XYZ file of N, CA and C in Angstrom:
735
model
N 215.701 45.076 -121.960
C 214.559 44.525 -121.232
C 214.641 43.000 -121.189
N 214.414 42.342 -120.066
C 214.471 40.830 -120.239
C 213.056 40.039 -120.483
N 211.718 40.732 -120.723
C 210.713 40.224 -121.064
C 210.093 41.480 -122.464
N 210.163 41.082 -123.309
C 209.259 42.445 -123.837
C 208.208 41.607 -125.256
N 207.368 42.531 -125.266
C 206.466 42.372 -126.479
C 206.019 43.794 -127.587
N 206.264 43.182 -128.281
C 206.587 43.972 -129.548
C 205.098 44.110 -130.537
N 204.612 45.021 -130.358
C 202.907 45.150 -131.610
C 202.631 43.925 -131.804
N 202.436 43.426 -130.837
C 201.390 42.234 -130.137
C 199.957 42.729 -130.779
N 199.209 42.026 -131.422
C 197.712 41.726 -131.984
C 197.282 39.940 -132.403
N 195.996 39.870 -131.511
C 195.596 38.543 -130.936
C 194.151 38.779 -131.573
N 193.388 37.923 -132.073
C 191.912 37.657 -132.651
C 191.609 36.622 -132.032
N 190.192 36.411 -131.695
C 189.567 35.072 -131.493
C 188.429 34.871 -132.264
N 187.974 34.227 -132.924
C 186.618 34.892 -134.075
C 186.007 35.944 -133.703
N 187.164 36.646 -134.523
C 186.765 38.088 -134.762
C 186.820 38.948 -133.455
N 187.114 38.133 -132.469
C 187.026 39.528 -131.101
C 188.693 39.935 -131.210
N 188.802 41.204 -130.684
C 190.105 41.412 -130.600
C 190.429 41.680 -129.702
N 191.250 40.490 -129.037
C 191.884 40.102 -127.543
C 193.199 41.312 -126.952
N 194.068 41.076 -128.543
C 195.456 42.211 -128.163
C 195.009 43.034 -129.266
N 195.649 44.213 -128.967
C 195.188 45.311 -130.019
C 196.903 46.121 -129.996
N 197.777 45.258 -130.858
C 199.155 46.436 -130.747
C 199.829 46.690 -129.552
N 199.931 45.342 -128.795
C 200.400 45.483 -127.176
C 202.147 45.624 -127.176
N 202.538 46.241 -126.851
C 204.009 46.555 -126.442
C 204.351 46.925 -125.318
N 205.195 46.528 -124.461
C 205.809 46.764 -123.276
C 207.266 45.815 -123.153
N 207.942 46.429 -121.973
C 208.828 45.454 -121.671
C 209.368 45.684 -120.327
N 209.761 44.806 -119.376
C 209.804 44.849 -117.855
C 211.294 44.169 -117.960
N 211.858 44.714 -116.902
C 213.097 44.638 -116.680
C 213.224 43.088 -115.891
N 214.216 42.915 -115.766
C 214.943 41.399 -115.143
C 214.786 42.040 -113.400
N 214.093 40.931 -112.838
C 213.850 41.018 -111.582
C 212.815 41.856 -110.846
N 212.181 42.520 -111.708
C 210.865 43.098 -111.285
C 209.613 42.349 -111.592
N 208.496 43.067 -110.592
C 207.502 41.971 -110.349
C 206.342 42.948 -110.768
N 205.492 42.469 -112.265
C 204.876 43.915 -113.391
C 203.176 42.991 -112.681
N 202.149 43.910 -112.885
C 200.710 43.459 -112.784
C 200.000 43.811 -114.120
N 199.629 43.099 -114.535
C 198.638 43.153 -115.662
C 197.618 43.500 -114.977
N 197.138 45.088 -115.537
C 195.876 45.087 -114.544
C 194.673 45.711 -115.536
N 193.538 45.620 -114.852
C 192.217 45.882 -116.233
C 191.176 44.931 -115.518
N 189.616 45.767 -116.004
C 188.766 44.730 -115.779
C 188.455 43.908 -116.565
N 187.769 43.087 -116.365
C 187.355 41.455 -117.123
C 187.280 41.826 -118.193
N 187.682 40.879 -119.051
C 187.915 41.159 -120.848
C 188.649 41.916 -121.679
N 189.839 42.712 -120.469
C 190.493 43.633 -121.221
C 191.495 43.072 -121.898
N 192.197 41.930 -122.063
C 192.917 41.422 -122.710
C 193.904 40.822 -122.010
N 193.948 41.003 -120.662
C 195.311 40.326 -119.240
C 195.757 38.823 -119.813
N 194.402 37.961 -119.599
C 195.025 36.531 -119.490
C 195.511 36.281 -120.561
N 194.833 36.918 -121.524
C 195.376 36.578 -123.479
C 196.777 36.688 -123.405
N 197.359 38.037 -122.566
C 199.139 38.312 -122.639
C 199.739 37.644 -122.292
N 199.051 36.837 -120.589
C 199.713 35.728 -119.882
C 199.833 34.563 -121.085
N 199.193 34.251 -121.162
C 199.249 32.532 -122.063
C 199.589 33.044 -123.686
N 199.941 34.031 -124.073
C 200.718 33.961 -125.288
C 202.484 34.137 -124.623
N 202.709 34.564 -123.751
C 203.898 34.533 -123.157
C 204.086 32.715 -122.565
N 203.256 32.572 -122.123
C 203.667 31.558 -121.707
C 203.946 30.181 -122.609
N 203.522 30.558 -124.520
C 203.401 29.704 -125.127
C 201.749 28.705 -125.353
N 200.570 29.117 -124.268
C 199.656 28.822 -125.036
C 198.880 28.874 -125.928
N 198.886 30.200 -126.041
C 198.382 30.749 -127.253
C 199.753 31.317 -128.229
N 199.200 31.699 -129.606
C 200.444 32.397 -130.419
C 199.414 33.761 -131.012
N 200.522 34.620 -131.135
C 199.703 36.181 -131.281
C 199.981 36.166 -132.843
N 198.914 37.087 -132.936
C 198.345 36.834 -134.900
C 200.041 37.235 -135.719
N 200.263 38.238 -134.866
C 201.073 39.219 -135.546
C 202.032 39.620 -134.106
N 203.263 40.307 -134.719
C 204.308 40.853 -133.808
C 204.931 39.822 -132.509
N 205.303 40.705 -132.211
C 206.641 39.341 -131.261
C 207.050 39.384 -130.204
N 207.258 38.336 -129.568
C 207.840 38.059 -128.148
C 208.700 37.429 -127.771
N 209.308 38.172 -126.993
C 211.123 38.193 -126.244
C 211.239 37.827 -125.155
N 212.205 36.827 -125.138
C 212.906 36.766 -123.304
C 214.192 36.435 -123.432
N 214.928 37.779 -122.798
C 216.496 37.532 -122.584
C 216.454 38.215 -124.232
N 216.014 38.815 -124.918
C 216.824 39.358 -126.270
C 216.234 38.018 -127.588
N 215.793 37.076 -127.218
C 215.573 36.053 -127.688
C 213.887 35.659 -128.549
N 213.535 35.836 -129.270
C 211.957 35.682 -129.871
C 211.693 34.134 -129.790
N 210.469 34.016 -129.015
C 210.477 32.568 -129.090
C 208.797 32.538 -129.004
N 208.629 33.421 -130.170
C 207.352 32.954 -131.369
C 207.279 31.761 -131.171
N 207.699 30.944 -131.903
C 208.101 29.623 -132.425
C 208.037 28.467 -131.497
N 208.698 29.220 -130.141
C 209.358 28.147 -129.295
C 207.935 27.601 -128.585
N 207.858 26.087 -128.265
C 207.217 25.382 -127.251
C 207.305 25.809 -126.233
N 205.806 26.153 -124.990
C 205.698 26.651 -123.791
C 206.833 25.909 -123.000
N 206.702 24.656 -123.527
C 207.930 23.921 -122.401
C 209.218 24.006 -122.399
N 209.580 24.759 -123.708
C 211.013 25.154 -123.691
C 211.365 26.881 -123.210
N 210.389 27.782 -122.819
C 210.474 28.863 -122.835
C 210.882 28.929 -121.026
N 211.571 28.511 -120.581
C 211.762 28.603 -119.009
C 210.618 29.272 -118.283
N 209.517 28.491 -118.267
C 208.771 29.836 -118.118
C 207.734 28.901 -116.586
N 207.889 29.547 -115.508
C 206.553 28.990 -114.432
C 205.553 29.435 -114.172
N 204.134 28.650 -113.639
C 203.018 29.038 -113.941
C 202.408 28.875 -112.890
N 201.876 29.666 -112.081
C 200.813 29.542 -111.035
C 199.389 30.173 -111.231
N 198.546 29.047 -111.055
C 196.985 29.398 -111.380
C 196.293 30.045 -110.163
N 195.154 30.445 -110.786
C 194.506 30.704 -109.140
C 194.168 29.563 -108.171
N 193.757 28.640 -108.980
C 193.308 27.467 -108.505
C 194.381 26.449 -108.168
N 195.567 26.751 -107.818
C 196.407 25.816 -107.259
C 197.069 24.908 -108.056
N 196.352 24.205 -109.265
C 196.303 23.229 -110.053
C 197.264 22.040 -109.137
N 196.966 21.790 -107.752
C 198.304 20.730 -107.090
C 197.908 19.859 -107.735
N 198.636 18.335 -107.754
C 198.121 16.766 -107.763
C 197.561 16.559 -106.714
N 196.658 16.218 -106.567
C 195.777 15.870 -105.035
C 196.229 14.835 -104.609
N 196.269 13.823 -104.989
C 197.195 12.292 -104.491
C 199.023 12.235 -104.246
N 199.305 13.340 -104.533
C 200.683 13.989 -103.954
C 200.760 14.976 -102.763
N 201.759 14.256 -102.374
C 202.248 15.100 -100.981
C 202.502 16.512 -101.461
N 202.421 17.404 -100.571
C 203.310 18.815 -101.030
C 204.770 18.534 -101.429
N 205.708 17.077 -100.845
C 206.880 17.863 -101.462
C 206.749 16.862 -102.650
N 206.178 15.967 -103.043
C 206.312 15.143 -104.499
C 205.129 16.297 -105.512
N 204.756 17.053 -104.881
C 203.682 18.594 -106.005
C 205.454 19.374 -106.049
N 205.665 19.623 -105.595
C 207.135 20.408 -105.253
C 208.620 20.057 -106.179
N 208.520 18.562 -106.233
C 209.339 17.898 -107.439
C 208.861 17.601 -108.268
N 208.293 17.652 -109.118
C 206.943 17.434 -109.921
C 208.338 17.653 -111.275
N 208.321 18.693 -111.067
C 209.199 19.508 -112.220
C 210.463 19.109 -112.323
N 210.930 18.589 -111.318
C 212.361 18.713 -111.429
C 212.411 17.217 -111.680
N 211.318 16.147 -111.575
C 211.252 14.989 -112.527
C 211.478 14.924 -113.457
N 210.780 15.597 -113.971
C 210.156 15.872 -115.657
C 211.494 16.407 -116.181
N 212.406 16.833 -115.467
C 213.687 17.085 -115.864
C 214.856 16.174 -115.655
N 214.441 15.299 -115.191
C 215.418 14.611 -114.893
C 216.657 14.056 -113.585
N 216.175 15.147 -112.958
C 217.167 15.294 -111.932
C 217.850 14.500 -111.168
N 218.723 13.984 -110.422
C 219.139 12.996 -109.740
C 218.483 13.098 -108.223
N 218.314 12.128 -107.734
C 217.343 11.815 -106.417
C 218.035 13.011 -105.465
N 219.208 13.268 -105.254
C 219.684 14.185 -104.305
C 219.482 15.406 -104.576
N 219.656 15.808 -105.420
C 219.076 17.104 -105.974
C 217.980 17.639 -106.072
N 216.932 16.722 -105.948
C 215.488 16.788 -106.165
C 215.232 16.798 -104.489
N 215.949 15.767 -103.587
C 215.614 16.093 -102.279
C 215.951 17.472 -101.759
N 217.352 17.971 -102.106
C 217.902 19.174 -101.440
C 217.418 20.431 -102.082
N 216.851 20.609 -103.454
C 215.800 21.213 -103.727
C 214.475 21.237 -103.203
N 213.729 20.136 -102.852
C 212.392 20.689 -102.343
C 212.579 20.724 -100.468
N 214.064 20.595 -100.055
C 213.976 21.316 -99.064
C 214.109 22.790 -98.938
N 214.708 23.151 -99.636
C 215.250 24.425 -99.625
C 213.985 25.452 -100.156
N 213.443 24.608 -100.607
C 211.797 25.282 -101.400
C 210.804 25.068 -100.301
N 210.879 24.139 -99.674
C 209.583 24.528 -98.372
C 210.517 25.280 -97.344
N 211.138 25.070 -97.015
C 212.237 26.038 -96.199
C 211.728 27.804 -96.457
N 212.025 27.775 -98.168
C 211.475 29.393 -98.404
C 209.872 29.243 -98.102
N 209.033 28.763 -97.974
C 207.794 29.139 -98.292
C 207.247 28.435 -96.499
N 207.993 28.499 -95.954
C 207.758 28.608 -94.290
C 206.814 27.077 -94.197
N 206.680 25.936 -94.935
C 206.496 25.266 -94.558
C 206.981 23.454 -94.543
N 208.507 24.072 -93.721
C 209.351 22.862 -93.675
C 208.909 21.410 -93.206
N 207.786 21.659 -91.742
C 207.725 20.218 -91.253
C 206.297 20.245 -92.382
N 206.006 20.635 -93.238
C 204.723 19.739 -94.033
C 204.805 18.987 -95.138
N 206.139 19.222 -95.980
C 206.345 18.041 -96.723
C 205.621 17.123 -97.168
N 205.171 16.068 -96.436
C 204.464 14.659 -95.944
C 202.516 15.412 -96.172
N 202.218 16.371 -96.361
C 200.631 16.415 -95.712
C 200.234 16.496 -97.793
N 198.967 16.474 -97.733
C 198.558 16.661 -99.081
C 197.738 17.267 -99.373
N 197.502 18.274 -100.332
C 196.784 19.440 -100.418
C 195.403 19.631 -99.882
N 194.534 18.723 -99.556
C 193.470 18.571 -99.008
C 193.646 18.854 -97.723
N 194.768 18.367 -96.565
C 195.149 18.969 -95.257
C 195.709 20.953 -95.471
N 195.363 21.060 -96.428
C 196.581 22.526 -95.953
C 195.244 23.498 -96.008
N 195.215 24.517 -95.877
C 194.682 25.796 -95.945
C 194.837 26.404 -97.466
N 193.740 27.472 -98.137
C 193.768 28.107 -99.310
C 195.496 28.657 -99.130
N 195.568 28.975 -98.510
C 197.028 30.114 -98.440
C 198.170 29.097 -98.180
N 198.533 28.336 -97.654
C 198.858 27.183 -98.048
C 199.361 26.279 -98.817
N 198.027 26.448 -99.902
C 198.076 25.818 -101.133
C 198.819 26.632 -102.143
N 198.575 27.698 -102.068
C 199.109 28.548 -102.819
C 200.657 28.768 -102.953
N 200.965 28.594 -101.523
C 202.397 28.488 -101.262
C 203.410 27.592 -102.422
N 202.538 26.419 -101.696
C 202.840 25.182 -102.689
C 203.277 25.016 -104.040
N 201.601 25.998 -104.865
C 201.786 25.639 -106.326
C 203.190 27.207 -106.431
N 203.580 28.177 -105.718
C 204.248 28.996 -106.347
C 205.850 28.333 -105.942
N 205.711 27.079 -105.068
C 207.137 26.564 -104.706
C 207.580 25.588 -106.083
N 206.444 24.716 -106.188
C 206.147 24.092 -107.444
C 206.905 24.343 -108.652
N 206.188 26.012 -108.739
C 206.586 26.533 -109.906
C 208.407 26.931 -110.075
N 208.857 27.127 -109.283
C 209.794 27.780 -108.781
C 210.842 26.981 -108.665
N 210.284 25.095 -108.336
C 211.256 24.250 -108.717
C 212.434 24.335 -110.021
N 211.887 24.175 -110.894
C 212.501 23.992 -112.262
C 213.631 25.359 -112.497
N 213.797 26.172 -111.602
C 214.511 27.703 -111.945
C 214.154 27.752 -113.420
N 212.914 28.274 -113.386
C 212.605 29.296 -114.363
C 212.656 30.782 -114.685
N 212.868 31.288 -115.821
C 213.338 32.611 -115.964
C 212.533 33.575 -115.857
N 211.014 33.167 -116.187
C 209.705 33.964 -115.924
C 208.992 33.064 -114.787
N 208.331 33.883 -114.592
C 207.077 33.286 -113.197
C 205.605 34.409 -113.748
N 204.997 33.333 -114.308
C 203.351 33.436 -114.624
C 203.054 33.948 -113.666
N 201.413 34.428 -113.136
C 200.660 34.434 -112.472
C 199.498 34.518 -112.601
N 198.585 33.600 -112.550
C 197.216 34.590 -113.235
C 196.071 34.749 -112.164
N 195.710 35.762 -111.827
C 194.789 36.307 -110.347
C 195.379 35.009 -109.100
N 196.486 34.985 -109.357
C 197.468 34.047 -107.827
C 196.294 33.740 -106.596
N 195.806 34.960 -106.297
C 194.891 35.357 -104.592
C 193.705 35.236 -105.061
N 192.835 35.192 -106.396
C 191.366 35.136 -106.002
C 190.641 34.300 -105.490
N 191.257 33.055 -105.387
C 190.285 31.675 -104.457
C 190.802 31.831 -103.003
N 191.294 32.907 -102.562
C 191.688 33.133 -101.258
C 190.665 33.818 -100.275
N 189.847 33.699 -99.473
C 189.713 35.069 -98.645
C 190.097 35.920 -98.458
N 189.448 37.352 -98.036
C 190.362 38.312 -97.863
C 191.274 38.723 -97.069
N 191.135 37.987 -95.803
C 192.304 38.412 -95.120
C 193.960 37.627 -95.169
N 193.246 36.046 -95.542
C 194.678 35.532 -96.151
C 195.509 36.390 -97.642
N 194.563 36.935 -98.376
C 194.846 37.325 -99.252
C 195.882 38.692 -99.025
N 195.246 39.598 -98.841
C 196.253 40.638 -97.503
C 197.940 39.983 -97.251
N 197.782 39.001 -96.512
C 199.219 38.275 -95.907
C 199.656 38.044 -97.140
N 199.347 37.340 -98.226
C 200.011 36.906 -98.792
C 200.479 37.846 -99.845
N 200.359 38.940 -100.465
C 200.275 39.774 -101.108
C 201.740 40.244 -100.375
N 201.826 40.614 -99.142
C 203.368 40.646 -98.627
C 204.059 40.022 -98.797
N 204.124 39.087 -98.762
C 205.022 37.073 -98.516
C 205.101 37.847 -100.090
N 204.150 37.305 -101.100
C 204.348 37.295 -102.412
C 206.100 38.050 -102.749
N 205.500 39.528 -102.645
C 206.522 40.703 -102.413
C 207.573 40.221 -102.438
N 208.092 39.981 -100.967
C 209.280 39.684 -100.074
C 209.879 38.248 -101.405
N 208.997 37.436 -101.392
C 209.580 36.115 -102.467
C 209.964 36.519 -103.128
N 209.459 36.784 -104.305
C 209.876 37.371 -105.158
C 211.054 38.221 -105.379
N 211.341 39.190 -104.365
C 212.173 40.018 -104.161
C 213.617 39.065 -103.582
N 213.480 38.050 -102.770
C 214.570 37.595 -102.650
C 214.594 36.349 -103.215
N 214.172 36.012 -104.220
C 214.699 34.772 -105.387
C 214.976 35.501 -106.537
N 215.020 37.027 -106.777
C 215.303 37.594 -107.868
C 214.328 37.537 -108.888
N 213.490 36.680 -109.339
C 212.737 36.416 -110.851
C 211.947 37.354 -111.043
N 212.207 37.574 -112.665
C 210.912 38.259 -113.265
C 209.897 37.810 -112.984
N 208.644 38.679 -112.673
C 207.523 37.811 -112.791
C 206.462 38.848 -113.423
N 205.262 38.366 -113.689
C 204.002 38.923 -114.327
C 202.764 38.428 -113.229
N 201.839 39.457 -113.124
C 200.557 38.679 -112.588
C 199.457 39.405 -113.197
N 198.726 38.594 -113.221
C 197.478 39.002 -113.709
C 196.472 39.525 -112.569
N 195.953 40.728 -112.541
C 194.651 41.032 -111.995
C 193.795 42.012 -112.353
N 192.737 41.929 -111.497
C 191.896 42.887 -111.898
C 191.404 44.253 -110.536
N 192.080 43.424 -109.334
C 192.547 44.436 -108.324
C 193.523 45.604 -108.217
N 192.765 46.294 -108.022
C 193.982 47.602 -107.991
C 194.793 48.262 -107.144
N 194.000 47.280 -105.580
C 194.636 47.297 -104.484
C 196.074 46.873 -104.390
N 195.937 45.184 -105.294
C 196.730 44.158 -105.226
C 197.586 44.372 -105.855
N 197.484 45.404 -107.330
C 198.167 45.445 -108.198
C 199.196 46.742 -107.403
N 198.535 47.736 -106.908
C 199.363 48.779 -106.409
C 200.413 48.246 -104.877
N 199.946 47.444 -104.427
C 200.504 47.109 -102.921
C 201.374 46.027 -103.616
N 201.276 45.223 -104.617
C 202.158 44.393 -104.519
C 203.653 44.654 -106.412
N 202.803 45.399 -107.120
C 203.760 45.390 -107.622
C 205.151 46.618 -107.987
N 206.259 46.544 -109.193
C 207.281 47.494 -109.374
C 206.309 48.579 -110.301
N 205.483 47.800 -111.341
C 205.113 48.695 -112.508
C 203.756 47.580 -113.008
N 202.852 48.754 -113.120
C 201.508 48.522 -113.707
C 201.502 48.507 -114.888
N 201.210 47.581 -115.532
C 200.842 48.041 -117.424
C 199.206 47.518 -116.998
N 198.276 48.870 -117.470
C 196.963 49.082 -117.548
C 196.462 48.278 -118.636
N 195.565 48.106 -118.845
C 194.456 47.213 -120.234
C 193.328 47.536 -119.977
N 192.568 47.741 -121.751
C 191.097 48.189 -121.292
C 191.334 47.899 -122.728
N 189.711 46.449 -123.202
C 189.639 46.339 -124.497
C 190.781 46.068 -125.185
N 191.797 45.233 -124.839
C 192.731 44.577 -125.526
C 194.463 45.948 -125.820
N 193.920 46.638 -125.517
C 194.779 48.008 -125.418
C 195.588 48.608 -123.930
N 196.976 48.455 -124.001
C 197.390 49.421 -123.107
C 197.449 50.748 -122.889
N 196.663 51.271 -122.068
C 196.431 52.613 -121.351
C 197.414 53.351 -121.244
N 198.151 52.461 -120.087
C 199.080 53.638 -119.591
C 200.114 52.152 -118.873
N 201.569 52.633 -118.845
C 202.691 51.802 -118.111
C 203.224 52.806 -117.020
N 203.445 52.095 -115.878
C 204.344 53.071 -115.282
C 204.333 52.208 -113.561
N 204.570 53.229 -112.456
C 205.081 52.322 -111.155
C 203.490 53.043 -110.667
N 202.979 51.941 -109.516
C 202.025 52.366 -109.205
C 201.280 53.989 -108.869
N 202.833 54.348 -107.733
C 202.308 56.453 -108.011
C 202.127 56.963 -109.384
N 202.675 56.706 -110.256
C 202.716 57.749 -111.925
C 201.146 57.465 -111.937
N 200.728 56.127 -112.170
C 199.684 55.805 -112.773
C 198.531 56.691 -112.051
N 198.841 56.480 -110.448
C 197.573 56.507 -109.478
C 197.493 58.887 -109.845
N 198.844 58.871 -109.904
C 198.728 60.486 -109.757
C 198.946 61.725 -110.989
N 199.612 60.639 -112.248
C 199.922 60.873 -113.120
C 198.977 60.173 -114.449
N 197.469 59.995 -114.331
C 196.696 59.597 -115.109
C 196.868 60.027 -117.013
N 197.276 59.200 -117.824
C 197.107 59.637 -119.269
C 195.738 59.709 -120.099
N 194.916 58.772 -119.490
C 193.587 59.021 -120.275
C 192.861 58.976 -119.053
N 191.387 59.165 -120.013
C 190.146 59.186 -119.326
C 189.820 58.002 -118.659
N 189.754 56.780 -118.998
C 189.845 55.537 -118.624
C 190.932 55.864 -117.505
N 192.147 55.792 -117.367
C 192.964 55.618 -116.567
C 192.258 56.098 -115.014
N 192.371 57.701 -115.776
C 191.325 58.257 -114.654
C 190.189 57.602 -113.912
N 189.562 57.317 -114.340
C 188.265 56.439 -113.955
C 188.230 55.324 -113.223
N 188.995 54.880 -113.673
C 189.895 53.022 -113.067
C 190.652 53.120 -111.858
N 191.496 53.743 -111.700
C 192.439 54.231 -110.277
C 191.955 55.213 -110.044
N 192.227 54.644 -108.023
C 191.597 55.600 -107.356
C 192.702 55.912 -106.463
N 193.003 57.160 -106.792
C 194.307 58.518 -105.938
C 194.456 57.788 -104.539
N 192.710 58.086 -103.830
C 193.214 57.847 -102.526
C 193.550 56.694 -102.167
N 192.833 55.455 -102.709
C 193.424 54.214 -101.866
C 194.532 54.325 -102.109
N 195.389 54.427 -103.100
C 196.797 54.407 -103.089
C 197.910 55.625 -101.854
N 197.170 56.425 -101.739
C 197.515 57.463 -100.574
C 197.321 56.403 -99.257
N 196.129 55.617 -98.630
C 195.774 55.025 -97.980
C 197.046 54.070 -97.925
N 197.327 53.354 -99.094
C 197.712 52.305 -99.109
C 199.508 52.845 -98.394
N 200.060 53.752 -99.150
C 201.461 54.517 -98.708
C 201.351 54.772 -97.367
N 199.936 55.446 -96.753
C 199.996 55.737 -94.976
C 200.403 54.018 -94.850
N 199.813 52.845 -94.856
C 200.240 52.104 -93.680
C 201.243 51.041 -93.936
N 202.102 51.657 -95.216
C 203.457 51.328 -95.629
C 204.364 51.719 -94.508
C-alpha cells in the first residue's frame, strides 16, 4: 500500500476523534473519507498531513512511518475548501509559491507553472488575481498550487463546499480526469455521498471516529456491513448516478 494507517487512536480532551483507524489505499487512487460531521474525517486528514500526531499507532507513506516526520517534509499537498490563495498574488506567483520555498531556478519555476495552468485549462490567466476568477476557478488554482511541488500525497478537505452546485457537478469530473492523468494518490474529505460515490476509487466510511466499512463505491452502496452503513448510503442514487455514467 503506498498510504496506510495502522490502529490509529486520536483524543482531544477526552473526545475520541480516531478510535483504532486502519486502512490503506493504493498508489494512484483517489480514496473519500466519507461520514457525517464529527465522525472523525478531518482528524485523519491533518494527522496524515503532519498537523496533528495520533495518540497511538502509525502512519505510512511509501513503506516509510513518518510519525515523527515534519508536515513539511512528508511530500504531502493540501487543498482547502477555502482556496487558502495569496490575494495580492497573481494565479501564477499562487502557482509558484511552492516551488520557491524550494528553491527552484527561475526557468523551472516558469516552465512549471506553465505546464500547471496549461493542465487546469487556464493558460491565458496567469496575470489575473484571485479576486478576478470565479469559485471554480479558484479552486483550480489552489489544486495547481498544490501540485506544484510534485508531491506524493494530495490532501483534500471538502475541495467543492464553497462552490455552488452546479460548478460543483463540473468540477467533480475535471477533479476525476486530474487526478487520473497526473497519477497521485490522493484523499478527500467529505460528507457527500454523491461526491464521494461519483468521484472516487474506494470509500472508507466513518461514524464516531470509527471505520464502518472500506470498499469501491458499488460494495459499499450494495454490499452494506452494518446498520449505520445501511442507513447512510442510498442504493438508488448510486443506481441513478451509474444510469448517467
Amino acid at each position: 500500500m503506498y498510504v496506510e494507517m495502522r490502529h490509529v487512536n486520536k483524543t482531544f480532551d477526552g473526545f475520541h476523534a480516531s478510535r483504532d483507524v486502519s486502512f490503506g489505499i493504493e498508489k494512484g487512487h483517489l480514496a473519500a473519507l466519507l461520514g457525517p460531521s464529527g465522525s472523525g474525517k478531518t482528524t485523519i486528514l491533518r494527522m496524515l498531513a503532519g498537523l496533528d500526531r495520533p495518540d497511538f499507532g502509525d502512519i505510512l507513506i511509501q513503506g516509510i512511518r513518518v510519525n515523527d516526520l515534519k508536515g513539511s517534509k512528508r511530500g504531502i499537498g493540501f487543498v482547502f475548501q477555502n482556496y487558502a490563495l495569496f490575494r495580492y498574488m497573481t494565479v501564477a506567483d499562487n502557482i509558484a509559491f511552492g516551488l520557491k520555498v524550494q528553491k527552484k531556478s527561475k526557468a523551472e519555476i516558469t516552465a512549471k507553472v506553465e505546464e500547471l495552468l496549461e493542465l487546469i485549462s487556464m493558460k491565458n490567466l496567469g496575470k489575473r488575481y484571485p479576486h478576478q476568477l470565479s469559485g471554480g476557478q479558484r479552486q483550480r488554482v489552489a489544486f495547481a498550487r498544490a501540485l506544484a511541488p510534485n508531491p506524493q500525497l494530495l490532501l483534500l478537505d471538502e475541495p467543492f463546499a464553497a462552490i455552488d452546485a452546479k460548478v460543483r457537478r463540473e468540477l467533480r469530473t475535471w477533479l476525476r480526469e486530474m487526478i487520473s492523468r497526473v497519477g497521485i494518490t490522493s484523499i478527500f474529505v467529505t460528507h457527500d455521498q454523491e461526491e464521494a460515490m461519483e468521484v472516487a476509487n474506494e470509500i472508507i466510511l466513518m461514524n464516531e471516529g470509527r471505520i464502518e466499512q472500506i470498499g469501491t463505491p458499488e460494495e459499499i452502496c450494495r454490499n452494506p456491513k452494518t446498520e449505520f452503513v445501511a442507513g447512510f448510503m442510498d442504493a438508488r442514487r448510486f443506481e441513478a448516478l451509474q444510469a448517467i455514467k
